[in-house]
Each structure stands twice: as C-alpha cells, then as structure tokens.
Amino acid sequence: LDIGGTKIHGVLVGPDGSVRAEHRAATVVGPEGTVQGAVDAVLALRGEVSDDGAPGAVRLDGVGIGVPGVVDPATGSVRYAMNLGLDAEPFALAAAVSARLDGVRVVLENDLNATALGATVLLDGVGDDLAYLALGTGVAVGLVLDGRLRRGTFGLAGEVGHLPVDPEGLECPCGQRGCLELYASGSGLARQFPHTGPEPIAAAVFAAADAGDALAVEVRDRLLDGVAEMTQMLVLSLDVGAVVLGGGIARLGDPLLAGVRSRLERREGSSAFLAASGLASRVRLAPPDVPVGPVGAAMNLRGGER
C-alpha cells in the first residue's frame, strides 16, 4: 500500500513479483481513518483474486505500507505525517493494521524509500543502484544502493531539498537561506510565480515561459538549474547508476527531462571530468502511471532489499 494525503493505492503482488490486482480509494485523514483505510484496501485486494486465479480470498505473506513522514521501520511507527493527520507522537501504524488483519505481518516504510525500491524492478534499465528524486510540493530523494535501501543513521538520507545553494537567497521554512527546495519544487514555483488557474503550477510556468513571459523563463530556469545541481551532487557523491525524476513536476515529461539534460551536457562540455561521468545519460523520467510506490512497499517485506 502507498498511503498518501489524498489516496490509498494498493497492489497485490504474486510470488513471482507480478502485479495481480490493483486498488485505489480516498484517504480518510486521522489515525483511525488511516488504519481502516489500509485494512479496507487489503481486504478489497484479497477478494479480487485467489491463489488459483479465480475470485476469492488469497493467503497473504505480509503487507508492506509506504507512508509520508518520519518512519521507524523497526517499530512500525510514524511521526510527522501531517497530511495524514499524524503529529509528532509516534503512531504504531503497522501494529494497528496487523491487529485488524488477524496478525498478518505488516512492515512500514517511508513512502519515498518504498518508491525508490519499486523503481528498481519496474523501470527498465535502472538496475539496483539509483536515486529517486521526487519533485513535488517539496524535494527529497529515495536511495537504493547496491540493491538495499539507504535510510541513514537518523532517517535523514535523501533530504537534498534543504541543501543551500545560495546563502543570500530566499529564506526557507527550515531556517536556512537559498535551499534547493525553494527553487526546484512545486511550493517553490508557487512562491516565485503568481498563478490562480486550474493547471498545476509547473505546467503553468513552462507554458508561460514558452510564450515569452520573462518571469516564467527565470523561474523555469531556476528549477532546471536546481534539478541539474541535485543530479550532479547525487552522481558525484554516491555514483548512482540512475537518477530517476518523479513526483508531480515530473509529469511535465520531456520538457523537464530535456531541460535538465541540456544543462548537464553544458557542464560536461566544459569539463572532461564531468563528461567522463556521463551525468546527462544517467537522468531518467519515472512513467506517471507505473505503481512503483505500492510495489516497492510490498518488496520491503524482504527487509529493504531489491
């Protein structure tokens, strides 16, 4: 299950890794709503296909759940999942869901970590060594290194959105100035570019830039520069085989990918060292409709291994 602030996306994964059924439902915010929503999704998926392929209930080996917030996989608890109505107090989500499913094993993981794990098996050619760069309301990275999740000592691995790139830049809610998230996220775009229309802010910025709006061009270029900066940092610090661009902004598709790659190619053109690293060729787009999040959550039942 991939549980977000607006929807629960679930898949039933067979022993061979294939997706046998899929389910979506609206999220009900709050501890009780989150637990019951997860249980309802599992029951719906169990009823869609049986072990022999006919309608009926399947035997579950376990349930993997990806949620936003600060997750402690060892205890199955989550904190600071604000868009789920879960605050600073640890909430034992895994135990609560397991209790309502007759003791079935439940494993909890941060949603972005789960998504990165799912990307290793569902996206062609990325292998088992990647950074999944989620460009949404904020910016963060899920890391799979040598086939294993990298969470970090305190769960902070991948918080690249709060790397400052301009000490004299805009003030960030985190208390620093000039953080990457201020320029390369949906919230960052909204701060810089006035927009009241129905289309997503990133699409509005790119459309206005294409039409010659000077402010939009400036904002778009800051976004592309920021993503290129993060890509170079990830490759040079971790030497990941692929940097996969996901999240809402990645739905821009080819204009985003081409813009980031062109900036990396310019850097390669002025540096033999960077050219040898193949920066631009490592950047990929996550297909928008591939269930990397819930599949990764299911894979996490193996202990965070590919």
PDB file of C-alpha atoms in Angstrom:
ATOM      1  CA  LEU A   1       0.000   0.000   0.000  1.00  0.00           C
ATOM      2  CA  ASP A   2       1.091   3.536  -0.803  1.00  0.00           C
ATOM      3  CA  ILE A   3      -0.873   5.807   1.547  1.00  0.00           C
ATOM      4  CA  GLY A   4      -0.863   9.495   0.674  1.00  0.00           C
ATOM      5  CA  GLY A   5      -2.773  12.522   1.815  1.00  0.00           C
ATOM      6  CA  THR A   6      -5.481  12.098  -0.842  1.00  0.00           C
ATOM      7  CA  LYS A   7      -5.493   8.440  -1.878  1.00  0.00           C
ATOM      8  CA  ILE A   8      -4.519   4.916  -0.937  1.00  0.00           C
ATOM      9  CA  HIS A   9      -3.012   2.981  -3.833  1.00  0.00           C
ATOM     10  CA  GLY A  10      -2.694  -0.747  -3.291  1.00  0.00           C
ATOM     11  CA  VAL A  11      -1.451  -3.688  -5.330  1.00  0.00           C
ATOM     12  CA  LEU A  12      -1.490  -7.431  -4.799  1.00  0.00           C
ATOM     13  CA  VAL A  13       1.928  -8.823  -5.734  1.00  0.00           C
ATOM     14  CA  GLY A  14       2.302 -12.503  -6.554  1.00  0.00           C
ATOM     15  CA  PRO A  15       5.217 -14.763  -5.557  1.00  0.00           C
ATOM     16  CA  ASP A  16       6.820 -14.090  -8.941  1.00  0.00           C
ATOM     17  CA  GLY A  17       6.686 -10.312  -8.421  1.00  0.00           C
ATOM     18  CA  SER A  18       3.824  -9.732 -10.842  1.00  0.00           C
ATOM     19  CA  VAL A  19       1.002  -7.317 -10.011  1.00  0.00           C
ATOM     20  CA  ARG A  20      -2.142  -9.443  -9.818  1.00  0.00           C
ATOM     21  CA  ALA A  21      -4.633  -6.803  -8.701  1.00  0.00           C
ATOM     22  CA  GLU A  22      -4.770  -3.056  -8.076  1.00  0.00           C
ATOM     23  CA  HIS A  23      -6.973  -0.883  -5.877  1.00  0.00           C
ATOM     24  CA  ARG A  24      -7.431   2.852  -5.255  1.00  0.00           C
ATOM     25  CA  ALA A  25      -9.513   4.618  -2.614  1.00  0.00           C
ATOM     26  CA  ALA A  26      -9.704   8.025  -0.995  1.00  0.00           C
ATOM     27  CA  THR A  27      -7.708   8.583   2.179  1.00  0.00           C
ATOM     28  CA  VAL A  28      -9.573   9.372   5.381  1.00  0.00           C
ATOM     29  CA  VAL A  29      -7.291  11.624   7.412  1.00  0.00           C
ATOM     30  CA  GLY A  30      -6.551  10.793  11.038  1.00  0.00           C
ATOM     31  CA  PRO A  31      -5.234   7.729  12.909  1.00  0.00           C
ATOM     32  CA  GLU A  32      -8.480   5.741  12.706  1.00  0.00           C
ATOM     33  CA  GLY A  33      -9.107   6.673   9.088  1.00  0.00           C
ATOM     34  CA  THR A  34      -5.581   5.723   8.070  1.00  0.00           C
ATOM     35  CA  VAL A  35      -5.770   2.333   9.780  1.00  0.00           C
ATOM     36  CA  GLN A  36      -9.230   1.454   8.500  1.00  0.00           C
ATOM     37  CA  GLY A  37      -8.394   2.658   5.008  1.00  0.00           C
ATOM     38  CA  ALA A  38      -5.365   0.362   4.921  1.00  0.00           C
ATOM     39  CA  VAL A  39      -7.402  -2.593   6.207  1.00  0.00           C
ATOM     40  CA  ASP A  40     -10.200  -1.983   3.712  1.00  0.00           C
ATOM     41  CA  ALA A  41      -7.702  -1.815   0.843  1.00  0.00           C
ATOM     42  CA  VAL A  42      -6.109  -5.118   1.861  1.00  0.00           C
ATOM     43  CA  LEU A  43      -9.488  -6.830   2.150  1.00  0.00           C
ATOM     44  CA  ALA A  44     -10.543  -5.484  -1.244  1.00  0.00           C
ATOM     45  CA  LEU A  45      -7.355  -6.773  -2.871  1.00  0.00           C
ATOM     46  CA  ARG A  46      -7.646 -10.184  -1.206  1.00  0.00           C
ATOM     47  CA  GLY A  47     -11.143 -10.562  -2.586  1.00  0.00           C
ATOM     48  CA  GLU A  48     -10.219  -9.746  -6.174  1.00  0.00           C
ATOM     49  CA  VAL A  49      -8.157 -12.865  -6.968  1.00  0.00           C
ATOM     50  CA  SER A  50      -7.351 -16.168  -5.278  1.00  0.00           C
ATOM     51  CA  ASP A  51      -4.296 -18.382  -5.327  1.00  0.00           C
ATOM     52  CA  ASP A  52      -5.625 -20.282  -8.343  1.00  0.00           C
ATOM     53  CA  GLY A  53      -6.642 -17.117 -10.226  1.00  0.00           C
ATOM     54  CA  ALA A  54     -10.358 -17.384  -9.506  1.00  0.00           C
ATOM     55  CA  PRO A  55     -12.387 -14.877  -7.467  1.00  0.00           C
ATOM     56  CA  GLY A  56     -11.920 -15.355  -3.742  1.00  0.00           C
ATOM     57  CA  ALA A  57      -9.504 -14.667  -0.930  1.00  0.00           C
ATOM     58  CA  VAL A  58      -5.754 -15.182  -1.107  1.00  0.00           C
ATOM     59  CA  ARG A  59      -3.355 -16.111   1.654  1.00  0.00           C
ATOM     60  CA  LEU A  60      -1.174 -13.137   2.486  1.00  0.00           C
ATOM     61  CA  ASP A  61       2.514 -13.454   3.320  1.00  0.00           C
ATOM     62  CA  GLY A  62       2.505  -9.870   4.522  1.00  0.00           C
ATOM     63  CA  VAL A  63       1.516  -6.262   3.961  1.00  0.00           C
ATOM     64  CA  GLY A  64       4.017  -3.531   3.135  1.00  0.00           C
ATOM     65  CA  ILE A  65       2.954   0.071   3.667  1.00  0.00           C
ATOM     66  CA  GLY A  66       4.612   3.260   2.488  1.00  0.00           C
ATOM     67  CA  VAL A  67       3.598   6.489   4.243  1.00  0.00           C
ATOM     68  CA  PRO A  68       4.919  10.053   4.281  1.00  0.00           C
ATOM     69  CA  GLY A  69       6.606  11.286   7.436  1.00  0.00           C
ATOM     70  CA  VAL A  70       9.378  10.090   9.721  1.00  0.00           C
ATOM     71  CA  VAL A  71       9.128   6.303   9.833  1.00  0.00           C
ATOM     72  CA  ASP A  72      10.808   3.916  12.244  1.00  0.00           C
ATOM     73  CA  PRO A  73      10.798   0.597  10.357  1.00  0.00           C
ATOM     74  CA  ALA A  74      11.928  -1.303  13.467  1.00  0.00           C
ATOM     75  CA  THR A  75       8.828  -0.344  15.471  1.00  0.00           C
ATOM     76  CA  GLY A  76       6.431   0.185  12.560  1.00  0.00           C
ATOM     77  CA  SER A  77       5.628   3.689  13.783  1.00  0.00           C
ATOM     78  CA  VAL A  78       5.361   7.022  12.008  1.00  0.00           C
ATOM     79  CA  ARG A  79       5.617  10.667  13.121  1.00  0.00           C
ATOM     80  CA  TYR A  80       5.067  13.996  11.374  1.00  0.00           C
ATOM     81  CA  ALA A  81       2.819  12.600   8.636  1.00  0.00           C
ATOM     82  CA  MET A  82       0.898  15.871   8.701  1.00  0.00           C
ATOM     83  CA  ASN A  83      -1.162  15.241   5.568  1.00  0.00           C
ATOM     84  CA  LEU A  84      -2.445  12.056   7.223  1.00  0.00           C
ATOM     85  CA  GLY A  85      -3.301  13.867  10.450  1.00  0.00           C
ATOM     86  CA  LEU A  86      -0.462  12.187  12.373  1.00  0.00           C
ATOM     87  CA  ASP A  87       1.630  14.517  14.521  1.00  0.00           C
ATOM     88  CA  ALA A  88       4.885  14.396  16.491  1.00  0.00           C
ATOM     89  CA  GLU A  89       3.856  11.470  18.686  1.00  0.00           C
ATOM     90  CA  PRO A  90       4.897   8.077  17.221  1.00  0.00           C
ATOM     91  CA  PHE A  91       1.846   6.230  15.912  1.00  0.00           C
ATOM     92  CA  ALA A  92       2.172   2.427  15.743  1.00  0.00           C
ATOM     93  CA  LEU A  93       0.506   2.066  12.356  1.00  0.00           C
ATOM     94  CA  ALA A  94       1.931  -1.363  11.488  1.00  0.00           C
ATOM     95  CA  ALA A  95       0.707  -2.944  14.734  1.00  0.00           C
ATOM     96  CA  ALA A  96      -2.728  -1.358  14.405  1.00  0.00           C
ATOM     97  CA  VAL A  97      -3.216  -2.663  10.859  1.00  0.00           C
ATOM     98  CA  SER A  98      -1.865  -6.110  11.756  1.00  0.00           C
ATOM     99  CA  ALA A  99      -4.257  -6.420  14.700  1.00  0.00           C
ATOM    100  CA  ARG A 100      -7.248  -5.937  12.390  1.00  0.00           C
ATOM    101  CA  LEU A 101      -5.900  -8.438   9.861  1.00  0.00           C
ATOM    102  CA  ASP A 102      -5.620 -11.357  12.285  1.00  0.00           C
ATOM    103  CA  GLY A 103      -1.928 -10.841  12.954  1.00  0.00           C
ATOM    104  CA  VAL A 104      -0.679 -10.697   9.367  1.00  0.00           C
ATOM    105  CA  ARG A 105       2.875  -9.347   9.231  1.00  0.00           C
ATOM    106  CA  VAL A 106       2.889  -5.611   8.421  1.00  0.00           C
ATOM    107  CA  VAL A 107       6.040  -3.656   7.545  1.00  0.00           C
ATOM    108  CA  LEU A 108       6.151   0.146   7.442  1.00  0.00           C
ATOM    109  CA  GLU A 109       8.464   2.335   5.358  1.00  0.00           C
ATOM    110  CA  ASN A 110       8.740   5.953   4.295  1.00  0.00           C
ATOM    111  CA  ASP A 111       6.804   6.331   1.051  1.00  0.00           C
ATOM    112  CA  LEU A 112       9.709   7.735  -0.939  1.00  0.00           C
ATOM    113  CA  ASN A 113      12.025   4.940   0.166  1.00  0.00           C
ATOM    114  CA  ALA A 114       9.395   2.427  -0.908  1.00  0.00           C
ATOM    115  CA  THR A 115       9.023   4.171  -4.264  1.00  0.00           C
ATOM    116  CA  ALA A 116      12.759   4.030  -4.884  1.00  0.00           C
ATOM    117  CA  LEU A 117      12.751   0.311  -4.161  1.00  0.00           C
ATOM    118  CA  GLY A 118       9.852  -0.234  -6.553  1.00  0.00           C
ATOM    119  CA  ALA A 119      11.632   1.704  -9.280  1.00  0.00           C
ATOM    120  CA  THR A 120      14.496  -0.795  -9.281  1.00  0.00           C
ATOM    121  CA  VAL A 121      12.223  -3.547 -10.574  1.00  0.00           C
ATOM    122  CA  LEU A 122       9.566  -1.703 -12.553  1.00  0.00           C
ATOM    123  CA  LEU A 123      11.671   0.751 -14.570  1.00  0.00           C
ATOM    124  CA  ASP A 124      13.679  -0.775 -17.389  1.00  0.00           C
ATOM    125  CA  GLY A 125      17.412  -0.322 -17.324  1.00  0.00           C
ATOM    126  CA  VAL A 126      17.868   1.416 -13.961  1.00  0.00           C
ATOM    127  CA  GLY A 127      19.337  -1.577 -12.164  1.00  0.00           C
ATOM    128  CA  ASP A 128      19.658  -1.821  -8.390  1.00  0.00           C
ATOM    129  CA  ASP A 129      21.586   1.391  -7.742  1.00  0.00           C
ATOM    130  CA  LEU A 130      19.569   4.596  -8.059  1.00  0.00           C
ATOM    131  CA  ALA A 131      18.364   7.854  -6.582  1.00  0.00           C
ATOM    132  CA  TYR A 132      14.648   8.550  -6.947  1.00  0.00           C
ATOM    133  CA  LEU A 133      14.377  12.345  -6.954  1.00  0.00           C
ATOM    134  CA  ALA A 134      10.804  13.309  -6.059  1.00  0.00           C
ATOM    135  CA  LEU A 135       9.900  16.794  -7.273  1.00  0.00           C
ATOM    136  CA  GLY A 136       6.579  17.608  -5.670  1.00  0.00           C
ATOM    137  CA  THR A 137       5.416  20.104  -3.071  1.00  0.00           C
ATOM    138  CA  GLY A 138       8.883  19.610  -1.586  1.00  0.00           C
ATOM    139  CA  VAL A 139      12.041  17.876  -2.786  1.00  0.00           C
ATOM    140  CA  ALA A 140      13.598  14.698  -1.423  1.00  0.00           C
ATOM    141  CA  VAL A 141      15.419  11.586  -2.615  1.00  0.00           C
ATOM    142  CA  GLY A 142      14.874   7.885  -2.030  1.00  0.00           C
ATOM    143  CA  LEU A 143      18.098   5.894  -2.270  1.00  0.00           C
ATOM    144  CA  VAL A 144      18.717   2.274  -3.220  1.00  0.00           C
ATOM    145  CA  LEU A 145      22.433   1.492  -3.145  1.00  0.00           C
ATOM    146  CA  ASP A 146      23.679  -1.923  -4.249  1.00  0.00           C
ATOM    147  CA  GLY A 147      20.118  -3.230  -4.018  1.00  0.00           C
ATOM    148  CA  ARG A 148      19.447  -2.018  -0.452  1.00  0.00           C
ATOM    149  CA  LEU A 149      17.598   0.988   0.890  1.00  0.00           C
ATOM    150  CA  ARG A 150      19.774   3.670   2.446  1.00  0.00           C
ATOM    151  CA  ARG A 151      17.821   5.352   5.234  1.00  0.00           C
ATOM    152  CA  GLY A 152      20.698   6.961   7.116  1.00  0.00           C
ATOM    153  CA  THR A 153      21.587   6.919  10.801  1.00  0.00           C
ATOM    154  CA  PHE A 154      18.707   9.196  11.771  1.00  0.00           C
ATOM    155  CA  GLY A 155      16.475   8.673   8.730  1.00  0.00           C
ATOM    156  CA  LEU A 156      17.752  11.844   7.027  1.00  0.00           C
ATOM    157  CA  ALA A 157      19.311  10.274   3.941  1.00  0.00           C
ATOM    158  CA  GLY A 158      17.957  11.990   0.840  1.00  0.00           C
ATOM    159  CA  GLU A 159      16.893  15.329   2.365  1.00  0.00           C
ATOM    160  CA  VAL A 160      18.553  17.163  -0.505  1.00  0.00           C
ATOM    161  CA  GLY A 161      15.850  19.819  -0.663  1.00  0.00           C
ATOM    162  CA  HIS A 162      17.483  21.553   2.276  1.00  0.00           C
ATOM    163  CA  LEU A 163      20.942  21.811   0.785  1.00  0.00           C
ATOM    164  CA  PRO A 164      21.597  25.570   0.471  1.00  0.00           C
ATOM    165  CA  VAL A 165      22.815  26.668  -2.960  1.00  0.00           C
ATOM    166  CA  ASP A 166      22.505  30.449  -2.424  1.00  0.00           C
ATOM    167  CA  PRO A 167      23.482  31.754   1.045  1.00  0.00           C
ATOM    168  CA  GLU A 168      21.948  35.123   0.136  1.00  0.00           C
ATOM    169  CA  GLY A 169      18.806  33.597  -1.366  1.00  0.00           C
ATOM    170  CA  LEU A 170      15.229  33.267  -0.190  1.00  0.00           C
ATOM    171  CA  GLU A 171      14.536  32.325   3.409  1.00  0.00           C
ATOM    172  CA  CYS A 172      13.464  28.689   3.797  1.00  0.00           C
ATOM    173  CA  PRO A 173      10.934  27.476   6.400  1.00  0.00           C
ATOM    174  CA  CYS A 174      13.715  25.193   7.698  1.00  0.00           C
ATOM    175  CA  GLY A 175      15.615  28.285   8.914  1.00  0.00           C
ATOM    176  CA  GLN A 176      18.304  28.369   6.216  1.00  0.00           C
ATOM    177  CA  ARG A 177      18.545  30.531   3.113  1.00  0.00           C
ATOM    178  CA  GLY A 178      18.694  29.529  -0.524  1.00  0.00           C
ATOM    179  CA  CYS A 179      17.723  25.862  -0.120  1.00  0.00           C
ATOM    180  CA  LEU A 180      17.244  23.875  -3.315  1.00  0.00           C
ATOM    181  CA  GLU A 181      13.615  23.227  -2.392  1.00  0.00           C
ATOM    182  CA  LEU A 182      12.875  26.945  -2.742  1.00  0.00           C
ATOM    183  CA  TYR A 183      13.621  26.771  -6.471  1.00  0.00           C
ATOM    184  CA  ALA A 184      13.049  23.163  -7.548  1.00  0.00           C
ATOM    185  CA  SER A 185       9.676  22.240  -6.015  1.00  0.00           C
ATOM    186  CA  GLY A 186       6.005  22.968  -6.543  1.00  0.00           C
ATOM    187  CA  SER A 187       5.850  25.166  -3.451  1.00  0.00           C
ATOM    188  CA  GLY A 188       8.995  26.960  -4.604  1.00  0.00           C
ATOM    189  CA  LEU A 189       7.488  27.680  -8.009  1.00  0.00           C
ATOM    190  CA  ALA A 190       4.305  28.975  -6.391  1.00  0.00           C
ATOM    191  CA  ARG A 191       6.288  31.398  -4.227  1.00  0.00           C
ATOM    192  CA  GLN A 192       8.014  32.855  -7.265  1.00  0.00           C
ATOM    193  CA  PHE A 193       5.277  32.858  -9.899  1.00  0.00           C
ATOM    194  CA  PRO A 194       1.701  34.144  -9.359  1.00  0.00           C
ATOM    195  CA  HIS A 195      -0.796  31.575 -10.608  1.00  0.00           C
ATOM    196  CA  THR A 196      -4.523  31.113  -9.998  1.00  0.00           C
ATOM    197  CA  GLY A 197      -5.519  28.849 -12.874  1.00  0.00           C
ATOM    198  CA  PRO A 198      -6.611  25.200 -12.686  1.00  0.00           C
ATOM    199  CA  GLU A 199      -3.457  23.681 -14.198  1.00  0.00           C
ATOM    200  CA  PRO A 200      -0.532  22.581 -11.995  1.00  0.00           C
ATOM    201  CA  ILE A 201       1.952  25.329 -11.199  1.00  0.00           C
ATOM    202  CA  ALA A 202       4.830  23.644 -13.049  1.00  0.00           C
ATOM    203  CA  ALA A 203       2.768  23.331 -16.245  1.00  0.00           C
ATOM    204  CA  ALA A 204       1.719  26.979 -15.926  1.00  0.00           C
ATOM    205  CA  VAL A 205       5.312  28.149 -15.521  1.00  0.00           C
ATOM    206  CA  PHE A 206       6.561  26.169 -18.524  1.00  0.00           C
ATOM    207  CA  ALA A 207       3.643  27.322 -20.708  1.00  0.00           C
ATOM    208  CA  ALA A 208       4.208  30.959 -19.768  1.00  0.00           C
ATOM    209  CA  ALA A 209       7.940  30.602 -20.385  1.00  0.00           C
ATOM    210  CA  ASP A 210       7.279  29.148 -23.834  1.00  0.00           C
ATOM    211  CA  ALA A 211       5.039  32.169 -24.504  1.00  0.00           C
ATOM    212  CA  GLY A 212       7.873  34.535 -23.641  1.00  0.00           C
ATOM    213  CA  ASP A 213       6.961  35.625 -20.107  1.00  0.00           C
ATOM    214  CA  ALA A 214      10.243  36.907 -18.645  1.00  0.00           C
ATOM    215  CA  LEU A 215       9.447  35.985 -15.035  1.00  0.00           C
ATOM    216  CA  ALA A 216       8.333  32.493 -16.070  1.00  0.00           C
ATOM    217  CA  VAL A 217      11.568  31.988 -18.001  1.00  0.00           C
ATOM    218  CA  GLU A 218      13.555  32.972 -14.924  1.00  0.00           C
ATOM    219  CA  VAL A 219      11.559  30.678 -12.627  1.00  0.00           C
ATOM    220  CA  ARG A 220      11.698  27.754 -15.080  1.00  0.00           C
ATOM    221  CA  ASP A 221      15.449  28.125 -15.474  1.00  0.00           C
ATOM    222  CA  ARG A 222      15.978  28.165 -11.702  1.00  0.00           C
ATOM    223  CA  LEU A 223      14.008  24.916 -11.483  1.00  0.00           C
ATOM    224  CA  LEU A 224      16.026  23.229 -14.210  1.00  0.00           C
ATOM    225  CA  ASP A 225      19.307  24.507 -12.769  1.00  0.00           C
ATOM    226  CA  GLY A 226      18.307  23.202  -9.332  1.00  0.00           C
ATOM    227  CA  VAL A 227      17.445  19.731 -10.612  1.00  0.00           C
ATOM    228  CA  ALA A 228      20.708  19.622 -12.574  1.00  0.00           C
ATOM    229  CA  GLU A 229      22.566  20.658  -9.416  1.00  0.00           C
ATOM    230  CA  MET A 230      20.943  17.861  -7.413  1.00  0.00           C
ATOM    231  CA  THR A 231      21.673  15.323 -10.130  1.00  0.00           C
ATOM    232  CA  GLN A 232      25.357  16.246 -10.220  1.00  0.00           C
ATOM    233  CA  MET A 233      25.564  16.115  -6.433  1.00  0.00           C
ATOM    234  CA  LEU A 234      23.960  12.668  -6.304  1.00  0.00           C
ATOM    235  CA  VAL A 235      26.180  11.239  -9.024  1.00  0.00           C
ATOM    236  CA  LEU A 236      29.429  12.670  -7.673  1.00  0.00           C
ATOM    237  CA  SER A 237      28.723  11.800  -4.037  1.00  0.00           C
ATOM    238  CA  LEU A 238      27.130   8.361  -4.465  1.00  0.00           C
ATOM    239  CA  ASP A 239      27.892   7.368  -8.077  1.00  0.00           C
ATOM    240  CA  VAL A 240      24.353   6.045  -8.502  1.00  0.00           C
ATOM    241  CA  GLY A 241      23.684   4.383 -11.819  1.00  0.00           C
ATOM    242  CA  ALA A 242      20.474   6.361 -12.421  1.00  0.00           C
ATOM    243  CA  VAL A 243      18.748   9.479 -11.147  1.00  0.00           C
ATOM    244  CA  VAL A 244      15.016   8.980 -11.681  1.00  0.00           C
ATOM    245  CA  LEU A 245      12.864  12.116 -11.736  1.00  0.00           C
ATOM    246  CA  GLY A 246       9.446  11.532 -10.179  1.00  0.00           C
ATOM    247  CA  GLY A 247       6.721  13.429  -8.358  1.00  0.00           C
ATOM    248  CA  GLY A 248       4.166  15.883  -9.687  1.00  0.00           C
ATOM    249  CA  ILE A 249       6.650  18.104 -11.514  1.00  0.00           C
ATOM    250  CA  ALA A 250       7.972  15.073 -13.419  1.00  0.00           C
ATOM    251  CA  ARG A 251       4.578  14.883 -15.148  1.00  0.00           C
ATOM    252  CA  LEU A 252       5.893  17.703 -17.333  1.00  0.00           C
ATOM    253  CA  GLY A 253       7.644  14.879 -19.167  1.00  0.00           C
ATOM    254  CA  ASP A 254      10.101  15.561 -21.980  1.00  0.00           C
ATOM    255  CA  PRO A 255      10.397  19.357 -21.444  1.00  0.00           C
ATOM    256  CA  LEU A 256      11.691  18.713 -17.922  1.00  0.00           C
ATOM    257  CA  LEU A 257      14.000  15.879 -18.950  1.00  0.00           C
ATOM    258  CA  ALA A 258      15.388  17.772 -21.957  1.00  0.00           C
ATOM    259  CA  GLY A 259      15.939  20.915 -19.898  1.00  0.00           C
ATOM    260  CA  VAL A 260      17.843  19.098 -17.163  1.00  0.00           C
ATOM    261  CA  ARG A 261      19.907  17.059 -19.589  1.00  0.00           C
ATOM    262  CA  SER A 262      20.850  20.138 -21.645  1.00  0.00           C
ATOM    263  CA  ARG A 263      22.245  21.827 -18.530  1.00  0.00           C
ATOM    264  CA  LEU A 264      24.220  18.746 -17.583  1.00  0.00           C
ATOM    265  CA  GLU A 265      25.537  18.431 -21.141  1.00  0.00           C
ATOM    266  CA  ARG A 266      26.766  22.041 -20.990  1.00  0.00           C
ATOM    267  CA  ARG A 267      28.639  21.217 -17.797  1.00  0.00           C
ATOM    268  CA  GLU A 268      30.098  18.130 -19.442  1.00  0.00           C
ATOM    269  CA  GLY A 269      31.177  20.247 -22.400  1.00  0.00           C
ATOM    270  CA  SER A 270      33.402  22.394 -20.202  1.00  0.00           C
ATOM    271  CA  SER A 271      34.776  19.584 -18.018  1.00  0.00           C
ATOM    272  CA  ALA A 272      36.400  16.375 -19.185  1.00  0.00           C
ATOM    273  CA  PHE A 273      35.927  15.019 -15.668  1.00  0.00           C
ATOM    274  CA  LEU A 274      32.162  15.547 -15.770  1.00  0.00           C
ATOM    275  CA  ALA A 275      31.966  14.275 -19.343  1.00  0.00           C
ATOM    276  CA  ALA A 276      33.585  11.025 -18.231  1.00  0.00           C
ATOM    277  CA  SER A 277      30.950  10.645 -15.505  1.00  0.00           C
ATOM    278  CA  GLY A 278      28.087  10.576 -18.021  1.00  0.00           C
ATOM    279  CA  LEU A 279      25.898  12.886 -15.939  1.00  0.00           C
ATOM    280  CA  ALA A 280      23.234  13.613 -18.531  1.00  0.00           C
ATOM    281  CA  SER A 281      22.809   9.995 -19.610  1.00  0.00           C
ATOM    282  CA  ARG A 282      22.001   8.894 -16.045  1.00  0.00           C
ATOM    283  CA  VAL A 283      18.840  11.024 -15.753  1.00  0.00           C
ATOM    284  CA  ARG A 284      15.539   9.218 -16.327  1.00  0.00           C
ATOM    285  CA  LEU A 285      11.844  10.039 -16.027  1.00  0.00           C
ATOM    286  CA  ALA A 286       9.524   7.902 -13.933  1.00  0.00           C
ATOM    287  CA  PRO A 287       6.480   6.876 -16.016  1.00  0.00           C
ATOM    288  CA  PRO A 288       3.473   8.559 -14.367  1.00  0.00           C
ATOM    289  CA  ASP A 289       1.175   5.534 -14.220  1.00  0.00           C
ATOM    290  CA  VAL A 290       3.534   2.765 -13.072  1.00  0.00           C
ATOM    291  CA  PRO A 291       2.755   1.656  -9.457  1.00  0.00           C
ATOM    292  CA  VAL A 292       6.313   1.980  -8.155  1.00  0.00           C
ATOM    293  CA  GLY A 293       5.172   3.105  -4.683  1.00  0.00           C
ATOM    294  CA  PRO A 294       2.927   0.212  -3.681  1.00  0.00           C
ATOM    295  CA  VAL A 295       5.111  -2.395  -5.389  1.00  0.00           C
ATOM    296  CA  GLY A 296       8.119  -1.044  -3.506  1.00  0.00           C
ATOM    297  CA  ALA A 297       6.171  -1.234  -0.240  1.00  0.00           C
ATOM    298  CA  ALA A 298       5.456  -4.909  -0.955  1.00  0.00           C
ATOM    299  CA  MET A 299       9.101  -5.547  -1.812  1.00  0.00           C
ATOM    300  CA  ASN A 300      10.095  -4.007   1.511  1.00  0.00           C
ATOM    301  CA  LEU A 301       8.773  -7.164   3.184  1.00  0.00           C
ATOM    302  CA  ARG A 302      12.159  -8.584   2.172  1.00  0.00           C
ATOM    303  CA  GLY A 303      13.856  -6.147   4.520  1.00  0.00           C
ATOM    304  CA  GLY A 304      14.570  -3.238   2.194  1.00  0.00           C
ATOM    305  CA  GLU A 305      16.350  -5.337  -0.443  1.00  0.00           C
ATOM    306  CA  ARG A 306      15.750  -5.371  -4.153  1.00  0.00           C
TER     307      ARG A 306
END
